[in-house]
Amino acid sequence: MLQYTKVMEGKLLHMQSKKRKLQSSKGFSLSEMLVAMLILTLTISIVSGGVVVVKEAYEKITIKADAQVLLSTAVSALSEEFRNAQDMESDSFYSPLQGGRVWLESEATDNNIYIVSSDGLGKVPLVTRKTIPKNLKLKLDSLTYVDGVFTCHIEVRDRNNNLHEEQEISVRSLNAS
């Protein structure tokens, strides 16, 4: 029995020491928790603000790059048409690439420049629809033909009509007389 009492006293002492340890660890106070929450909130707001700025910068860079690619594609296509043009008049020319007399058209309501056939075959887009990003449009601002040289001004605008890229090109026809 004496041995049993010693074992029970040992267990009781052990439980009392654990209870003292639990009572001595106080944890966090309310003010410490509030400061931690404040720091966490500030960190999250700073990080989320940075994400918004990075997203806006990415969108601007993407639009600029898309506009440059679209302008380059349009300039290449127009240069090819003008270089091969024959039998030029003030508003139309014979296009061996299209197989007939054509003129160029840019509609305010559409997002492309069209090669319009005079023989009633309709309009052919200068660049494919897949080439033009959804938020951009091509505009042929002016076109002149003087002394065998085509000169035109091309613009790339967004849906809100903000100008992103523009270029004036002059191309001498290989068949100029």
CSV table of N, CA and C in Angstrom, one decimal, residues 2-149:
chain,number,residue,atom,x,y,z
A,2,LEU,N,2.0,1.2,0.7
A,2,LEU,CA,2.9,2.3,0.8
A,2,LEU,C,3.4,2.6,-0.6
A,3,GLN,N,3.7,1.6,-1.4
A,3,GLN,CA,4.2,1.8,-2.7
A,3,GLN,C,3.1,2.4,-3.6
A,4,TYR,N,1.8,2.0,-3.4
A,4,TYR,CA,0.7,2.6,-4.2
A,4,TYR,C,0.6,4.1,-3.8
A,5,THR,N,0.7,4.4,-2.6
A,5,THR,CA,0.6,5.8,-2.2
A,5,THR,C,1.7,6.6,-2.8
A,6,LYS,N,2.9,6.1,-2.9
A,6,LYS,CA,4.0,6.9,-3.5
A,6,LYS,C,3.8,7.1,-5.0
A,7,VAL,N,3.2,6.1,-5.6
A,7,VAL,CA,2.9,6.2,-7.1
A,7,VAL,C,1.9,7.3,-7.3
A,8,MET,N,0.9,7.3,-6.4
A,8,MET,CA,-0.2,8.3,-6.5
A,8,MET,C,0.3,9.7,-6.2
A,9,GLU,N,1.2,9.8,-5.2
A,9,GLU,CA,1.7,11.1,-4.9
A,9,GLU,C,2.6,11.6,-6.1
A,10,GLY,N,3.3,10.7,-6.7
A,10,GLY,CA,4.1,11.1,-7.9
A,10,GLY,C,3.3,11.6,-9.0
A,11,LYS,N,2.2,10.9,-9.3
A,11,LYS,CA,1.3,11.3,-10.3
A,11,LYS,C,0.6,12.6,-10.0
A,12,LEU,N,0.3,12.8,-8.7
A,12,LEU,CA,-0.3,14.1,-8.3
A,12,LEU,C,0.7,15.2,-8.4
A,13,LEU,N,1.9,15.0,-8.0
A,13,LEU,CA,2.9,16.0,-8.2
A,13,LEU,C,3.2,16.4,-9.7
A,14,HIS,N,3.1,15.4,-10.5
A,14,HIS,CA,3.3,15.6,-11.9
A,14,HIS,C,2.2,16.4,-12.5
A,15,MET,N,0.9,16.1,-12.1
A,15,MET,CA,-0.2,16.8,-12.6
A,15,MET,C,-0.2,18.2,-12.1
A,16,GLN,N,0.2,18.4,-10.8
A,16,GLN,CA,0.3,19.8,-10.3
A,16,GLN,C,1.4,20.6,-11.0
A,17,SER,N,2.5,20.0,-11.4
A,17,SER,CA,3.5,20.8,-12.1
A,17,SER,C,3.0,21.2,-13.5
A,18,LYS,N,2.3,20.2,-14.1
A,18,LYS,CA,1.7,20.6,-15.5
A,18,LYS,C,0.7,21.7,-15.3
A,19,LYS,N,-0.1,21.7,-14.3
A,19,LYS,CA,-1.1,22.7,-14.0
A,19,LYS,C,-0.4,24.1,-13.8
A,20,ARG,N,0.7,24.1,-13.1
A,20,ARG,CA,1.4,25.3,-12.8
A,20,ARG,C,2.0,25.8,-14.2
A,21,LYS,N,2.5,24.9,-15.0
A,21,LYS,CA,3.0,25.4,-16.3
A,21,LYS,C,1.9,26.0,-17.2
A,22,LEU,N,0.8,25.4,-17.2
A,22,LEU,CA,-0.3,25.9,-17.9
A,22,LEU,C,-0.8,27.3,-17.4
A,23,GLN,N,-0.8,27.4,-16.1
A,23,GLN,CA,-1.2,28.7,-15.5
A,23,GLN,C,-0.1,29.8,-15.8
A,24,SER,N,1.1,29.4,-15.9
A,24,SER,CA,2.2,30.4,-16.0
A,24,SER,C,2.3,30.9,-17.5
A,25,SER,N,1.8,30.1,-18.5
A,25,SER,CA,1.9,30.5,-19.9
A,25,SER,C,0.6,31.3,-20.1
A,26,LYS,N,0.7,32.6,-20.3
A,26,LYS,CA,-0.4,33.5,-20.4
A,26,LYS,C,-1.0,33.6,-21.8
A,27,GLY,N,-0.2,33.3,-22.9
A,27,GLY,CA,-0.6,33.5,-24.3
A,27,GLY,C,-0.5,34.9,-24.7
A,28,PHE,N,-1.3,35.3,-25.8
A,28,PHE,CA,-1.2,36.7,-26.3
A,28,PHE,C,-2.3,37.5,-25.6
A,29,SER,N,-1.9,38.8,-25.4
A,29,SER,CA,-2.9,39.7,-24.9
A,29,SER,C,-3.8,40.2,-26.0
A,30,LEU,N,-4.9,40.9,-25.7
A,30,LEU,CA,-5.7,41.5,-26.7
A,30,LEU,C,-5.0,42.5,-27.6
A,31,SER,N,-4.2,43.3,-26.9
A,31,SER,CA,-3.5,44.4,-27.7
A,31,SER,C,-2.4,43.8,-28.6
A,32,GLU,N,-1.8,42.7,-28.2
A,32,GLU,CA,-0.8,42.0,-29.1
A,32,GLU,C,-1.6,41.4,-30.3
A,33,MET,N,-2.7,40.9,-30.1
A,33,MET,CA,-3.5,40.3,-31.2
A,33,MET,C,-4.0,41.4,-32.2
A,34,LEU,N,-4.4,42.6,-31.6
A,34,LEU,CA,-4.8,43.7,-32.5
A,34,LEU,C,-3.6,44.2,-33.3
A,35,VAL,N,-2.5,44.3,-32.7
A,35,VAL,CA,-1.3,44.8,-33.5
A,35,VAL,C,-0.9,43.8,-34.6
A,36,ALA,N,-1.0,42.5,-34.3
A,36,ALA,CA,-0.7,41.5,-35.3
A,36,ALA,C,-1.7,41.6,-36.4
A,37,MET,N,-3.0,41.8,-36.1
A,37,MET,CA,-4.0,41.9,-37.1
A,37,MET,C,-3.8,43.2,-38.0
A,38,LEU,N,-3.4,44.2,-37.3
A,38,LEU,CA,-3.1,45.5,-38.1
A,38,LEU,C,-1.9,45.3,-39.0
A,39,ILE,N,-0.9,44.7,-38.6
A,39,ILE,CA,0.3,44.4,-39.4
A,39,ILE,C,-0.1,43.5,-40.6
A,40,LEU,N,-0.9,42.5,-40.3
A,40,LEU,CA,-1.4,41.6,-41.4
A,40,LEU,C,-2.2,42.3,-42.4
A,41,THR,N,-3.1,43.2,-41.9
A,41,THR,CA,-4.0,44.0,-42.8
A,41,THR,C,-3.2,44.9,-43.7
A,42,LEU,N,-2.2,45.6,-43.1
A,42,LEU,CA,-1.4,46.5,-43.9
A,42,LEU,C,-0.6,45.8,-44.9
A,43,THR,N,-0.1,44.6,-44.6
A,43,THR,CA,0.7,43.8,-45.5
A,43,THR,C,-0.2,43.4,-46.7
A,44,ILE,N,-1.4,42.9,-46.4
A,44,ILE,CA,-2.3,42.5,-47.5
A,44,ILE,C,-2.7,43.6,-48.4
A,45,SER,N,-2.9,44.8,-47.8
A,45,SER,CA,-3.4,45.9,-48.6
A,45,SER,C,-2.2,46.4,-49.5
A,46,ILE,N,-1.0,46.4,-49.0
A,46,ILE,CA,0.1,46.8,-49.8
A,46,ILE,C,0.4,45.8,-51.0
A,47,VAL,N,0.3,44.6,-50.7
A,47,VAL,CA,0.5,43.5,-51.7
A,47,VAL,C,-0.6,43.6,-52.8
A,48,SER,N,-1.8,43.7,-52.3
A,48,SER,CA,-2.9,43.8,-53.3
A,48,SER,C,-2.9,45.1,-54.2
A,49,GLY,N,-2.4,46.2,-53.6
A,49,GLY,CA,-2.2,47.4,-54.4
A,49,GLY,C,-1.1,47.2,-55.4
A,50,GLY,N,-0.1,46.5,-55.0
A,50,GLY,CA,1.0,46.2,-56.0
A,50,GLY,C,0.5,45.3,-57.1
A,51,VAL,N,-0.3,44.4,-56.8
A,51,VAL,CA,-0.9,43.5,-57.9
A,51,VAL,C,-1.7,44.3,-58.9
A,52,VAL,N,-2.5,45.3,-58.4
A,52,VAL,CA,-3.3,46.1,-59.3
A,52,VAL,C,-2.4,46.9,-60.2
A,53,VAL,N,-1.4,47.5,-59.7
A,53,VAL,CA,-0.4,48.3,-60.5
A,53,VAL,C,0.3,47.5,-61.5
A,54,VAL,N,0.7,46.3,-61.1
A,54,VAL,CA,1.4,45.4,-62.1
A,54,VAL,C,0.4,44.9,-63.2
A,55,LYS,N,-0.8,44.6,-62.8
A,55,LYS,CA,-1.8,44.2,-63.8
A,55,LYS,C,-2.1,45.3,-64.8
A,56,GLU,N,-2.2,46.6,-64.4
A,56,GLU,CA,-2.4,47.7,-65.3
A,56,GLU,C,-1.2,47.9,-66.2
A,57,ALA,N,0.0,47.8,-65.7
A,57,ALA,CA,1.2,48.0,-66.5
A,57,ALA,C,1.3,46.9,-67.5
A,58,TYR,N,0.9,45.6,-67.1
A,58,TYR,CA,0.9,44.5,-68.1
A,58,TYR,C,-0.1,44.8,-69.2
A,59,GLU,N,-1.3,45.2,-68.9
A,59,GLU,CA,-2.3,45.5,-69.9
A,59,GLU,C,-1.8,46.6,-70.9
A,60,LYS,N,-1.2,47.6,-70.4
A,60,LYS,CA,-0.7,48.7,-71.2
A,60,LYS,C,0.4,48.2,-72.2
A,61,ILE,N,1.3,47.4,-71.6
A,61,ILE,CA,2.4,46.9,-72.4
A,61,ILE,C,1.9,45.9,-73.5
A,62,THR,N,0.9,45.1,-73.1
A,62,THR,CA,0.3,44.1,-74.1
A,62,THR,C,-0.4,44.9,-75.2
A,63,ILE,N,-1.2,45.9,-74.9
A,63,ILE,CA,-1.9,46.7,-75.9
A,63,ILE,C,-0.9,47.3,-76.8
A,64,LYS,N,0.2,47.9,-76.3
A,64,LYS,CA,1.3,48.5,-77.1
A,64,LYS,C,1.9,47.5,-78.0
A,65,ALA,N,2.2,46.3,-77.5
A,65,ALA,CA,2.8,45.3,-78.3
A,65,ALA,C,1.9,44.8,-79.4
A,66,ASP,N,0.6,44.6,-79.1
A,66,ASP,CA,-0.4,44.2,-80.0
A,66,ASP,C,-0.6,45.2,-81.1
A,67,ALA,N,-0.6,46.5,-80.7
A,67,ALA,CA,-0.7,47.6,-81.7
A,67,ALA,C,0.5,47.6,-82.7
A,68,GLN,N,1.7,47.4,-82.2
A,68,GLN,CA,2.9,47.4,-83.0
A,68,GLN,C,2.9,46.2,-84.0
A,69,VAL,N,2.5,45.1,-83.5
A,69,VAL,CA,2.4,43.9,-84.4
A,69,VAL,C,1.3,44.1,-85.5
A,70,LEU,N,0.2,44.7,-85.1
A,70,LEU,CA,-0.9,44.9,-86.1
A,70,LEU,C,-0.5,46.0,-87.1
A,71,LEU,N,0.2,47.0,-86.7
A,71,LEU,CA,0.6,48.1,-87.6
A,71,LEU,C,1.7,47.5,-88.6
A,72,SER,N,2.6,46.7,-88.0
A,72,SER,CA,3.6,46.1,-88.9
A,72,SER,C,3.0,45.2,-89.9
A,73,THR,N,2.0,44.4,-89.5
A,73,THR,CA,1.3,43.5,-90.5
A,73,THR,C,0.6,44.3,-91.6
A,74,ALA,N,-0.1,45.4,-91.1
A,74,ALA,CA,-0.8,46.2,-92.1
A,74,ALA,C,0.1,46.9,-93.1
A,75,VAL,N,1.2,47.4,-92.6
A,75,VAL,CA,2.2,48.1,-93.4
A,75,VAL,C,2.8,47.1,-94.5
A,76,SER,N,3.1,45.9,-94.0
A,76,SER,CA,3.6,44.9,-94.9
A,76,SER,C,2.6,44.5,-96.0
A,77,ALA,N,1.3,44.3,-95.6
A,77,ALA,CA,0.3,44.0,-96.6
A,77,ALA,C,0.1,45.1,-97.6
A,78,LEU,N,0.0,46.3,-97.1
A,78,LEU,CA,-0.2,47.5,-98.0
A,78,LEU,C,1.0,47.7,-98.9
A,79,SER,N,2.2,47.6,-98.4
A,79,SER,CA,3.4,47.7,-99.2
A,79,SER,C,3.4,46.7,-100.3
A,80,GLU,N,3.0,45.5,-100.1
A,80,GLU,CA,2.9,44.4,-101.1
A,80,GLU,C,1.9,44.8,-102.2
A,81,GLU,N,0.7,45.2,-101.8
A,81,GLU,CA,-0.3,45.7,-102.7
A,81,GLU,C,0.2,46.8,-103.6
A,82,PHE,N,0.8,47.8,-103.0
A,82,PHE,CA,1.2,49.0,-103.7
A,82,PHE,C,2.4,48.7,-104.6
A,83,ARG,N,3.3,47.9,-104.1
A,83,ARG,CA,4.5,47.6,-104.9
A,83,ARG,C,4.1,46.9,-106.2
A,84,ASN,N,3.1,46.0,-106.2
A,84,ASN,CA,2.7,45.3,-107.4
A,84,ASN,C,1.5,45.9,-108.2
A,85,ALA,N,1.1,47.1,-107.7
A,85,ALA,CA,0.0,47.8,-108.4
A,85,ALA,C,0.3,48.2,-109.8
A,86,GLN,N,-0.7,48.1,-110.7
A,86,GLN,CA,-0.6,48.5,-112.1
A,86,GLN,C,-1.8,49.3,-112.5
A,87,ASP,N,-1.6,50.1,-113.6
A,87,ASP,CA,-2.7,50.9,-114.1
A,87,ASP,C,-3.4,51.7,-113.0
A,88,MET,N,-2.5,52.6,-112.4
A,88,MET,CA,-3.0,53.4,-111.3
A,88,MET,C,-3.8,54.5,-111.7
A,89,GLU,N,-4.9,54.8,-110.9
A,89,GLU,CA,-5.7,56.0,-111.1
A,89,GLU,C,-5.7,56.7,-109.7
A,90,SER,N,-6.4,57.7,-109.6
A,90,SER,CA,-6.4,58.5,-108.4
A,90,SER,C,-7.0,57.7,-107.2
A,91,ASP,N,-8.0,56.9,-107.5
A,91,ASP,CA,-8.7,56.2,-106.4
A,91,ASP,C,-8.7,54.7,-106.5
A,92,SER,N,-8.1,54.1,-107.6
A,92,SER,CA,-8.1,52.7,-107.7
A,92,SER,C,-6.8,52.2,-108.5
A,93,PHE,N,-6.6,51.0,-108.5
A,93,PHE,CA,-5.5,50.4,-109.3
A,93,PHE,C,-5.8,48.9,-109.6
A,94,TYR,N,-5.0,48.4,-110.5
A,94,TYR,CA,-5.1,47.0,-110.8
A,94,TYR,C,-4.2,46.2,-109.9
A,95,SER,N,-4.7,45.2,-109.2
A,95,SER,CA,-3.9,44.4,-108.3
A,95,SER,C,-3.8,43.0,-108.8
A,96,PRO,N,-2.5,42.6,-109.2
A,96,PRO,CA,-2.3,41.3,-109.6
A,96,PRO,C,-2.6,40.3,-108.5
A,97,LEU,N,-2.3,40.7,-107.3
A,97,LEU,CA,-2.6,39.8,-106.1
A,97,LEU,C,-4.0,39.5,-106.0
A,98,GLN,N,-4.9,40.5,-106.3
A,98,GLN,CA,-6.4,40.3,-106.1
A,98,GLN,C,-7.0,39.9,-107.4
A,99,GLY,N,-6.3,40.1,-108.5
A,99,GLY,CA,-6.8,39.7,-109.8
A,99,GLY,C,-7.8,40.6,-110.4
A,100,GLY,N,-7.7,41.9,-110.1
A,100,GLY,CA,-8.7,42.9,-110.7
A,100,GLY,C,-8.4,44.3,-110.2
A,101,ARG,N,-9.3,45.2,-110.6
A,101,ARG,CA,-9.2,46.6,-110.2
A,101,ARG,C,-9.7,46.7,-108.8
A,102,VAL,N,-9.0,47.4,-107.9
A,102,VAL,CA,-9.4,47.5,-106.5
A,102,VAL,C,-9.2,48.9,-106.0
A,103,TRP,N,-9.8,49.2,-104.9
A,103,TRP,CA,-9.5,50.4,-104.1
A,103,TRP,C,-9.5,50.0,-102.6
A,104,LEU,N,-9.0,50.9,-101.8
A,104,LEU,CA,-8.9,50.6,-100.4
A,104,LEU,C,-10.0,51.3,-99.6
A,105,GLU,N,-10.5,50.7,-98.6
A,105,GLU,CA,-11.6,51.3,-97.8
A,105,GLU,C,-11.4,51.0,-96.3
A,106,SER,N,-11.7,52.0,-95.5
A,106,SER,CA,-11.6,51.8,-94.1
A,106,SER,C,-12.9,52.4,-93.5
A,107,GLU,N,-13.7,51.5,-92.9
A,107,GLU,CA,-15.0,51.9,-92.3
A,107,GLU,C,-14.8,52.3,-90.9
A,108,ALA,N,-15.5,53.3,-90.5
A,108,ALA,CA,-15.5,53.8,-89.1
A,108,ALA,C,-16.1,52.7,-88.1
A,109,THR,N,-17.0,52.0,-88.6
A,109,THR,CA,-17.7,51.0,-87.7
A,109,THR,C,-17.0,49.7,-87.6
A,110,ASP,N,-16.0,49.4,-88.5
A,110,ASP,CA,-15.3,48.2,-88.5
A,110,ASP,C,-13.9,48.3,-88.0
A,111,ASN,N,-13.2,47.2,-87.9
A,111,ASN,CA,-11.8,47.3,-87.3
A,111,ASN,C,-10.7,46.9,-88.3
A,112,ASN,N,-11.0,47.0,-89.6
A,112,ASN,CA,-10.0,46.6,-90.6
A,112,ASN,C,-10.0,47.5,-91.8
A,113,ILE,N,-9.0,47.4,-92.6
A,113,ILE,CA,-8.9,48.1,-93.9
A,113,ILE,C,-9.3,47.0,-94.9
A,114,TYR,N,-10.1,47.4,-95.9
A,114,TYR,CA,-10.5,46.4,-96.9
A,114,TYR,C,-10.0,46.7,-98.3
A,115,ILE,N,-9.8,45.7,-99.0
A,115,ILE,CA,-9.4,45.8,-100.5
A,115,ILE,C,-10.8,45.5,-101.2
A,116,VAL,N,-11.3,46.5,-101.8
A,116,VAL,CA,-12.6,46.4,-102.4
A,116,VAL,C,-12.4,46.1,-103.9
A,117,SER,N,-13.1,45.1,-104.4
A,117,SER,CA,-13.0,44.7,-105.9
A,117,SER,C,-14.0,45.5,-106.7
A,118,SER,N,-13.6,46.1,-107.8
A,118,SER,CA,-14.6,46.8,-108.6
A,118,SER,C,-15.4,45.9,-109.5
A,119,ASP,N,-15.1,44.6,-109.6
A,119,ASP,CA,-15.8,43.7,-110.4
A,119,ASP,C,-17.0,43.0,-109.6
A,120,GLY,N,-17.3,43.5,-108.4
A,120,GLY,CA,-18.4,43.0,-107.7
A,120,GLY,C,-18.1,41.8,-106.8
A,121,LEU,N,-16.9,41.4,-106.7
A,121,LEU,CA,-16.5,40.2,-105.9
A,121,LEU,C,-16.5,40.5,-104.4
A,122,GLY,N,-16.7,41.8,-104.0
A,122,GLY,CA,-16.8,42.1,-102.6
A,122,GLY,C,-15.5,42.7,-102.0
A,123,LYS,N,-15.5,42.6,-100.7
A,123,LYS,CA,-14.3,43.2,-99.9
A,123,LYS,C,-13.5,42.0,-99.4
A,124,VAL,N,-12.2,42.3,-99.4
A,124,VAL,CA,-11.3,41.3,-98.8
A,124,VAL,C,-10.5,42.1,-97.7
A,125,PRO,N,-10.5,41.6,-96.4
A,125,PRO,CA,-9.8,42.3,-95.4
A,125,PRO,C,-8.3,42.3,-95.7
A,126,LEU,N,-7.7,43.4,-95.4
A,126,LEU,CA,-6.2,43.6,-95.6
A,126,LEU,C,-5.5,42.6,-94.7
A,127,VAL,N,-5.9,42.5,-93.5
A,127,VAL,CA,-5.3,41.5,-92.5
A,127,VAL,C,-6.4,40.6,-92.0
A,128,THR,N,-6.1,39.4,-91.7
A,128,THR,CA,-7.1,38.5,-91.2
A,128,THR,C,-7.7,38.9,-89.9
A,129,ARG,N,-8.9,38.5,-89.6
A,129,ARG,CA,-9.6,38.9,-88.4
A,129,ARG,C,-8.8,38.3,-87.2
A,130,LYS,N,-8.2,37.2,-87.3
A,130,LYS,CA,-7.4,36.6,-86.2
A,130,LYS,C,-6.2,37.4,-85.9
A,131,THR,N,-5.7,38.2,-86.8
A,131,THR,CA,-4.5,39.0,-86.6
A,131,THR,C,-4.9,40.2,-85.7
A,132,ILE,N,-6.1,40.7,-85.8
A,132,ILE,CA,-6.5,41.9,-85.1
A,132,ILE,C,-7.0,41.5,-83.7
A,133,PRO,N,-6.3,42.0,-82.7
A,133,PRO,CA,-6.8,41.8,-81.3
A,133,PRO,C,-8.2,42.4,-81.1
A,134,LYS,N,-9.0,41.8,-80.2
A,134,LYS,CA,-10.4,42.3,-80.0
A,134,LYS,C,-10.5,43.8,-79.6
A,135,ASN,N,-9.5,44.3,-79.0
A,135,ASN,CA,-9.6,45.7,-78.5
A,135,ASN,C,-9.0,46.7,-79.4
A,136,LEU,N,-8.5,46.3,-80.6
A,136,LEU,CA,-7.9,47.3,-81.5
A,136,LEU,C,-8.5,47.3,-82.9
A,137,LYS,N,-8.3,48.4,-83.6
A,137,LYS,CA,-8.8,48.5,-84.9
A,137,LYS,C,-7.8,49.3,-85.8
A,138,LEU,N,-7.8,48.9,-87.1
A,138,LEU,CA,-7.0,49.6,-88.1
A,138,LEU,C,-7.8,50.7,-88.8
A,139,LYS,N,-7.1,51.7,-89.1
A,139,LYS,CA,-7.8,52.8,-89.9
A,139,LYS,C,-6.8,53.4,-90.9
A,140,LEU,N,-7.3,53.4,-92.1
A,140,LEU,CA,-6.6,54.1,-93.2
A,140,LEU,C,-7.0,55.5,-93.3
A,141,ASP,N,-6.1,56.4,-92.8
A,141,ASP,CA,-6.5,57.8,-92.7
A,141,ASP,C,-6.5,58.6,-94.0
A,142,SER,N,-5.4,58.3,-94.8
A,142,SER,CA,-5.4,59.0,-96.1
A,142,SER,C,-4.6,58.2,-97.1
A,143,LEU,N,-4.9,58.4,-98.4
A,143,LEU,CA,-4.2,57.6,-99.4
A,143,LEU,C,-4.1,58.5,-100.6
A,144,THR,N,-2.9,58.7,-101.1
A,144,THR,CA,-2.7,59.5,-102.3
A,144,THR,C,-1.7,58.7,-103.2
A,145,TYR,N,-1.8,59.0,-104.5
A,145,TYR,CA,-1.0,58.5,-105.5
A,145,TYR,C,-0.5,59.6,-106.4
A,146,VAL,N,0.8,59.9,-106.3
A,146,VAL,CA,1.4,61.0,-107.0
A,146,VAL,C,2.8,60.5,-107.6
A,147,ASP,N,3.0,60.7,-108.9
A,147,ASP,CA,4.2,60.3,-109.6
A,147,ASP,C,4.7,58.9,-109.3
A,148,GLY,N,3.8,58.0,-109.3
A,148,GLY,CA,4.2,56.6,-109.1
A,148,GLY,C,4.4,56.2,-107.7
A,149,VAL,N,4.1,57.0,-106.7
A,149,VAL,CA,4.3,56.7,-105.3
A,149,VAL,C,3.0,56.8,-104.6
